[in-house]
Amino acid sequence: MIVVVGMLVAAAVAALLGFAVLIAKRVDQASALREIDTAKRQLVELQTKVRVDLAVFSHWDQSLDPTTSHFDQDWVHRYFGLPLQQDRGHDRSFIIGPGDQPMYSSADGMAVGADLFRRMHRRINPLIEKARRAHAADVASNAAYGEMGEHEAPTRRKFETAIRRIDGRPAVVGVATIAPGGGRSAPNAAPPVAVSVAFLERDLLQRIAHELAADTVAVYDGESFERALEGGKIAAEIPLAADETKAWLVWSPRAPGAALLIQLLPALFGVVALLAIITMVVLLYVRRTTERLDQSERRATELAYHDRLTGLANRVQLLDTLTERLSEKTPQRLALVLIDLDDFKNINDTLGHAIGDEVLFAVGERLSRCAGENGMAVRLGADEFAVLAPVKQGSESVVEICRRVQDCMHASVLAGGQVLSVGATLGVAVAPDDALEAEQLLRRADIALYRAKAECRGGYRVFDMGYEEILHKRNAIERDLSQALAQEQLKVEYQPQYAADGERVVGVEALVRWDHPERGVVPPSEFIPVAEYSGLVVKLDEWVLRRACEHAAQWPGLALAVNLSASNFRQGNVADRLTRVLVETGFDPRRLEIEITESMLLGATGEVLGELSELRRLGVRIALDDFGTGYSSLGYLRRFPVDKLKIDKSFVQNLGITEDAAAIVECVTRLGRALGLAVTAEGVETGEQHRFVRAVGCHQVQGYLFSPPLEPEQMNELVHPQTSRPRRSEPRLVTA
């Protein structure tokens, strides 16, 4: 009886819904055909619009005659190029003289060089030639007219428009011969030609979208076009030249049939509800009989395979599911996304674990919706979650699932009557590409998550075999670095810092170097980050400080600059540890400069600021290293205890190369001097760079123009040349 009733209800519902869907589909198809015709008409009207615009702005007087000296670039830009861009939305405009020589070129409302037209000449030239041939025919006709009448007939302008690919993008191109004003005839058969280009973007697409009553209209070609149509969109082909790659206008149709179907849904639901009630009466008794057994089985399953707080699957179920799917004869392609909540510990510490649990529950609900029917949301423990979802071939599908998860996480969470923001960092591994076993896939997703947390907090990384190699290499460097610190394999070199004139050494910066017995020279860019991550950097910084103070004690009068990692301040007792080193080495604290980064200063807590103030009380100066590359702010320069700014070498080395480098260097220097701070320019390598930083007012300079980093013995020779033995590679002072 249950089977019979169920089949009857299903047949009735299917017939009713099928009929409604069929009618809606046919209405939508007819509407889509009308929209495609409208889009094609709009493309024709855009060409007409460009022609009208050129007719308005392409008048010719003597200033446009290329055979005279009266061609006025400024006048043409003001009354031709600029109005076309600002008033009519054209992107590029040109005046082309005889021999196809560009007399005027503009792009986005700014006058530019002739190279812009030469790059697109091949696509536009057929239209120019066609307009000129029409003009030549008109001139010939006027000549015949002049022989028959008393007055020579004026030459009319000739227009050509088409849609062509310009710089790889479809654009409406208009060409007009520039006829003389005042009823005069053209002086020759090859007058100047006005050319205008309006890309099928922004305003033009919005205009088409308005006519179609569509939200947006976009231009697609190639594979992207095929994918767009798979998403239910429709398209109208753009009339490009035969030798150009095809392109289409693509938009979402209005679907009036579907809208009508939605309006009818209440009635349909009413019928379905009536049938459902009848069915429920029949099945109620059976359901009550089996309900208790089902609940008991579900409870046992939940305890074994689900997280109690969020109700999500747990690690056991994830591994079982992965093992089952990966053991299939044809394994499905699966993406395992590990999700780590950013700064969740702060929520627990500041608001309490009860609110933290509410946040975790809300996150679990979001991930369940994000995973969908074919996916799985998992809580692995603490603030770490995972999403397992099938993906298609290619990286686009993997990127899509990552972005979908990020979108789910970005919305604010209401917990404990407070609106909280929860960020997340993602790591992804794909089976069977990255692993064929569940544990291995989970481990490699964790490697990708570690990479993301190190490189792009709040972003995502997809597993790459190189990550695993880097991880092995990092672990090896960590082991070797610990051994190098114990066996004194490291050394300290010193780069001199000169007064602004480049003639007098005023200080040195201590730089740690590592000559590995097997690897050779290991760059600081490789082992310093490893030391930061492993916590060895605190021990390393103290070792460098001690060696630098011992060496610099031999160079009286010179300041000693030593970098301190932010990890030292997070550990605390910086002033006590530094004082102990100064006392043991006998180094004058007034000669010591501690270099810190902008990011460390920006996130400084009250304890960190207290440590910095204590260092200054001892006489130690604070220098802000690599200034300009982080979160440069006048506010924190005034609030925090800083004595010196060191302009990052990237700005100094770009002097004369990029336009903004000189302005930044000058601005930072003036800012430092106005605040009473010393300013040092790093990375000075040429005489031109030295002259510039000196002219803008830098107090000190540092770089290979004056000296590379030197061994302690070489520094002794530089500081005390009269007491040092001559050397073949003796460091020399070089001036700009």
Coordinates of C-alpha atoms in Angstrom, one line a residue, residues 239-545:
P239 CA 30.6 41.3 -35.9
L240 CA 34.4 41.2 -36.1
A241 CA 36.6 40.7 -39.2
A242 CA 36.9 37.2 -40.6
D243 CA 40.6 37.0 -39.5
E244 CA 39.9 38.0 -35.9
T245 CA 39.1 35.7 -33.0
K246 CA 35.4 35.5 -32.5
A247 CA 33.8 37.2 -29.5
W248 CA 30.3 37.4 -28.0
L249 CA 28.2 39.6 -25.8
V250 CA 27.0 37.4 -23.0
W251 CA 24.3 38.1 -20.4
S252 CA 21.8 36.4 -18.2
P253 CA 18.4 36.4 -19.8
R254 CA 15.3 37.8 -18.1
A255 CA 13.5 34.4 -18.1
P256 CA 9.9 35.7 -17.8
G257 CA 8.7 32.1 -18.0
A258 CA 10.7 31.2 -14.9
A259 CA 9.3 34.3 -13.2
L260 CA 5.8 33.3 -14.0
L261 CA 6.5 29.8 -12.7
I262 CA 7.7 31.3 -9.4
Q263 CA 4.4 33.2 -9.2
L264 CA 2.5 30.0 -9.7
L265 CA 4.5 28.1 -7.1
P266 CA 2.1 28.9 -4.2
A267 CA -0.7 27.2 -6.1
L268 CA 1.5 24.3 -7.0
F269 CA 2.7 24.0 -3.5
G270 CA -0.9 23.9 -2.3
V271 CA -1.6 20.9 -4.6
V272 CA 1.6 19.2 -3.5
A273 CA 0.8 19.9 0.1
L274 CA -2.7 18.3 -0.2
L275 CA -1.2 15.2 -1.8
A276 CA 1.5 15.2 0.9
I277 CA -1.1 15.3 3.7
I278 CA -2.9 12.3 2.2
T279 CA 0.5 10.5 2.0
M280 CA 1.5 11.4 5.5
V281 CA -1.8 10.0 6.9
V282 CA -1.0 6.7 5.3
L283 CA 2.7 6.6 6.3
L284 CA 2.3 8.0 9.8
Y285 CA 1.8 4.7 11.5
V286 CA 4.8 3.2 9.8
R287 CA 7.0 6.2 10.7
R288 CA 6.1 6.0 14.4
T289 CA 7.0 2.4 14.5
T290 CA 10.5 2.9 13.0
E291 CA 11.3 6.3 14.5
R292 CA 12.7 5.2 17.7
L293 CA 15.0 2.7 16.0
D294 CA 16.3 5.4 13.6
Q295 CA 17.0 7.8 16.4
S296 CA 19.0 5.3 18.3
E297 CA 21.1 4.4 15.2
R298 CA 21.7 8.1 14.3
R299 CA 22.8 8.9 17.9
A300 CA 25.3 6.1 17.9
T301 CA 26.6 7.3 14.5
E302 CA 26.9 10.9 15.6
L303 CA 28.8 10.0 18.7
A304 CA 31.3 8.0 16.6
Y305 CA 31.6 10.2 13.5
H306 CA 30.5 13.7 14.4
D307 CA 31.7 16.6 16.5
R308 CA 29.5 17.2 19.5
L309 CA 29.6 21.0 19.5
T310 CA 29.1 21.8 15.8
G311 CA 27.4 18.6 14.6
L312 CA 29.9 18.4 11.8
A313 CA 31.8 15.3 10.7
N314 CA 35.0 14.6 12.7
R315 CA 38.5 13.5 11.7
V316 CA 37.4 9.8 11.9
Q317 CA 34.6 10.2 9.4
L318 CA 36.7 12.4 7.1
L319 CA 39.4 9.7 6.9
D320 CA 36.9 6.9 6.4
T321 CA 35.1 8.9 3.7
L322 CA 38.4 9.7 2.0
T323 CA 39.6 6.1 2.2
E324 CA 36.3 4.9 0.7
R325 CA 36.3 7.3 -2.2
L326 CA 40.0 7.0 -3.0
S327 CA 39.7 3.2 -3.1
E328 CA 37.1 3.3 -5.9
K329 CA 38.1 1.8 -9.2
T330 CA 38.0 5.3 -10.8
P331 CA 38.7 7.7 -7.9
Q332 CA 36.7 10.9 -7.9
R333 CA 38.7 14.1 -8.0
L334 CA 38.4 15.6 -4.5
A335 CA 39.6 18.9 -3.0
L336 CA 40.4 18.8 0.7
V337 CA 40.4 22.4 2.1
L338 CA 41.8 22.8 5.6
I339 CA 40.6 26.0 7.4
D340 CA 42.4 27.7 10.3
L341 CA 40.5 30.5 12.0
D342 CA 42.7 33.6 12.3
D343 CA 43.2 35.0 15.9
F344 CA 40.5 32.8 17.3
K345 CA 42.5 32.5 20.5
N346 CA 41.9 36.3 21.1
I347 CA 38.2 35.7 21.1
N348 CA 38.5 32.9 23.8
D349 CA 40.9 35.0 25.9
T350 CA 39.0 38.3 25.8
L351 CA 35.3 37.2 25.5
G352 CA 35.3 33.7 27.1
H353 CA 35.0 30.2 25.9
A354 CA 31.2 30.3 25.8
I355 CA 31.2 33.0 23.1
G356 CA 34.0 31.1 21.4
D357 CA 31.8 28.0 21.2
E358 CA 29.0 30.1 19.7
V359 CA 31.5 31.4 17.0
L360 CA 32.6 27.8 16.3
F361 CA 29.0 26.7 16.0
A362 CA 28.2 29.5 13.5
V363 CA 31.3 28.7 11.5
G364 CA 30.2 25.0 11.3
E365 CA 26.7 26.0 10.0
R366 CA 28.3 28.2 7.3
L367 CA 30.7 25.5 6.2
S368 CA 27.9 23.0 6.0
R369 CA 26.0 25.2 3.5
C370 CA 29.2 25.9 1.6
A371 CA 30.1 22.2 1.2
G372 CA 26.8 21.5 -0.5
E373 CA 25.1 18.2 -0.9
N374 CA 28.1 16.4 -2.5
G375 CA 30.6 17.8 -0.1
M376 CA 31.4 17.4 3.6
A377 CA 32.2 19.9 6.3
V378 CA 34.5 18.7 9.1
R379 CA 35.7 20.0 12.4
L380 CA 39.2 18.6 13.0
G381 CA 39.6 20.1 16.5
A382 CA 39.9 23.4 18.3
D383 CA 39.6 26.2 15.6
E384 CA 40.6 24.0 12.7
F385 CA 37.9 22.9 10.1
A386 CA 37.9 21.2 6.7
V387 CA 35.7 21.0 3.6
L388 CA 35.8 18.0 1.3
A389 CA 34.2 18.7 -2.1
P390 CA 34.4 17.2 -5.6
V391 CA 36.1 19.3 -8.2
K392 CA 36.4 19.2 -11.9
Q393 CA 39.7 18.9 -13.9
G394 CA 41.8 22.1 -14.0
S395 CA 42.8 24.6 -11.3
E396 CA 39.8 26.9 -11.8
S397 CA 37.5 24.5 -10.0
V398 CA 39.9 24.3 -7.0
V399 CA 40.2 28.1 -6.9
E400 CA 36.4 28.4 -7.0
I401 CA 35.9 26.2 -4.0
C402 CA 38.5 28.2 -2.1
R403 CA 36.8 31.4 -2.8
R404 CA 33.5 30.0 -1.9
V405 CA 34.8 29.0 1.5
Q406 CA 36.4 32.4 2.0
D407 CA 33.1 34.1 1.1
C408 CA 31.3 32.0 3.7
M409 CA 33.9 33.0 6.4
H410 CA 34.1 36.7 5.6
A411 CA 30.6 37.6 6.9
S412 CA 30.3 38.8 10.5
V413 CA 29.2 36.4 13.3
L414 CA 26.7 37.4 16.0
A415 CA 27.8 35.7 19.2
G416 CA 27.0 36.8 22.8
G417 CA 25.1 39.8 21.6
Q418 CA 28.3 41.0 19.8
V419 CA 29.1 41.3 16.1
L420 CA 32.5 39.6 15.5
S421 CA 34.7 39.2 12.4
V422 CA 36.3 35.9 11.9
G423 CA 39.0 35.5 9.3
A424 CA 40.4 32.2 7.9
T425 CA 43.5 30.9 6.2
L426 CA 43.1 28.0 3.8
G427 CA 45.3 25.1 2.6
V428 CA 44.2 22.8 -0.2
A429 CA 45.3 19.4 -1.5
V430 CA 43.6 17.6 -4.4
A431 CA 43.2 13.8 -4.8
P432 CA 44.3 11.9 -6.7
D433 CA 46.7 14.6 -8.1
D434 CA 48.5 15.2 -4.8
A435 CA 47.9 11.9 -2.9
L436 CA 46.1 8.5 -3.2
E437 CA 45.9 7.9 0.5
A438 CA 43.7 9.6 3.0
E439 CA 46.4 10.3 5.6
Q440 CA 48.9 11.6 3.0
L441 CA 46.2 13.9 1.5
L442 CA 45.4 15.3 4.9
R443 CA 49.1 15.9 5.6
R444 CA 49.7 17.6 2.3
A445 CA 46.7 19.9 2.8
D446 CA 48.2 20.8 6.2
I447 CA 51.5 21.6 4.5
A448 CA 49.6 24.0 2.1
L449 CA 47.9 25.5 5.1
Y450 CA 51.2 26.1 6.8
R451 CA 52.5 27.8 3.6
A452 CA 49.4 30.0 3.5
K453 CA 49.8 31.1 7.2
A454 CA 53.4 32.0 6.5
E455 CA 52.8 33.9 3.2
C456 CA 49.2 35.2 3.0
R457 CA 47.4 35.2 6.3
G458 CA 43.7 35.3 5.4
G459 CA 44.3 33.8 1.9
Y460 CA 44.8 30.3 0.6
R461 CA 47.5 28.1 -1.0
V462 CA 47.1 25.0 -3.1
F463 CA 49.6 22.2 -2.4
D464 CA 52.6 22.1 -4.6
M465 CA 55.4 19.5 -4.4
G466 CA 57.8 22.3 -4.0
Y467 CA 56.1 23.2 -0.6
E468 CA 57.1 19.8 0.8
E469 CA 60.6 20.1 -0.5
I470 CA 60.8 23.6 1.1
L471 CA 59.5 22.2 4.3
H472 CA 62.1 19.5 4.4
K473 CA 64.7 22.1 3.5
R474 CA 63.5 24.4 6.3
N475 CA 63.7 21.6 8.8
A476 CA 67.2 20.8 7.7
I477 CA 68.2 24.5 8.0
E478 CA 66.7 24.7 11.4
R479 CA 68.7 21.7 12.6
D480 CA 71.9 23.0 11.0
L481 CA 71.3 26.5 12.4
S482 CA 70.9 25.2 15.9
Q483 CA 74.2 23.3 15.5
A484 CA 75.9 26.4 13.9
L485 CA 75.0 28.5 16.9
A486 CA 76.4 25.9 19.3
Q487 CA 79.6 25.4 17.3
E488 CA 80.3 29.1 16.5
Q489 CA 80.0 28.6 12.7
L490 CA 78.3 32.0 12.2
K491 CA 80.2 35.3 11.9
V492 CA 79.4 39.0 11.9
E493 CA 80.4 41.5 9.2
Y494 CA 80.0 45.2 9.3
Q495 CA 78.9 47.7 6.7
P496 CA 80.2 51.2 7.3
Q497 CA 77.8 54.1 7.6
Y498 CA 79.2 57.4 6.3
A499 CA 78.3 61.0 6.9
A500 CA 76.3 62.6 4.1
D501 CA 79.4 63.9 2.4
G502 CA 80.7 60.3 2.0
E503 CA 84.1 61.2 3.5
R504 CA 83.8 60.2 7.2
V505 CA 82.7 56.9 8.8
V506 CA 80.2 57.6 11.6
G507 CA 78.9 54.1 12.3
V508 CA 78.6 50.4 11.3
E509 CA 75.7 48.0 10.8
A510 CA 76.2 44.5 12.1
L511 CA 75.2 41.8 9.6
V512 CA 75.2 38.1 10.4
R513 CA 76.7 35.6 7.9
W514 CA 76.7 31.8 7.7
D515 CA 79.3 29.8 5.8
H516 CA 78.0 26.3 6.1
P517 CA 80.7 23.6 5.9
E518 CA 78.6 21.6 3.3
R519 CA 76.1 24.0 1.8
G520 CA 78.5 26.9 1.4
V521 CA 77.3 30.4 2.0
V522 CA 73.7 30.4 3.2
P523 CA 72.0 33.8 2.5
P524 CA 70.3 35.5 5.4
S525 CA 67.1 35.5 3.4
E526 CA 67.0 31.7 3.9
F527 CA 68.0 31.2 7.5
I528 CA 66.6 34.3 9.2
P529 CA 62.9 33.4 8.4
V530 CA 63.6 29.8 9.6
A531 CA 65.1 31.3 12.8
E532 CA 62.0 33.5 13.2
Y533 CA 59.6 30.5 12.8
S534 CA 61.6 28.1 15.1
G535 CA 62.2 30.7 17.9
L536 CA 66.0 30.5 17.4
V537 CA 66.0 34.1 16.3
V538 CA 66.1 35.3 20.0
K539 CA 69.2 33.3 20.7
L540 CA 70.7 34.4 17.3
D541 CA 70.0 38.1 17.9
E542 CA 71.7 37.9 21.3
W543 CA 74.7 36.2 19.9
V544 CA 75.1 38.8 17.1
L545 CA 74.6 41.6 19.6

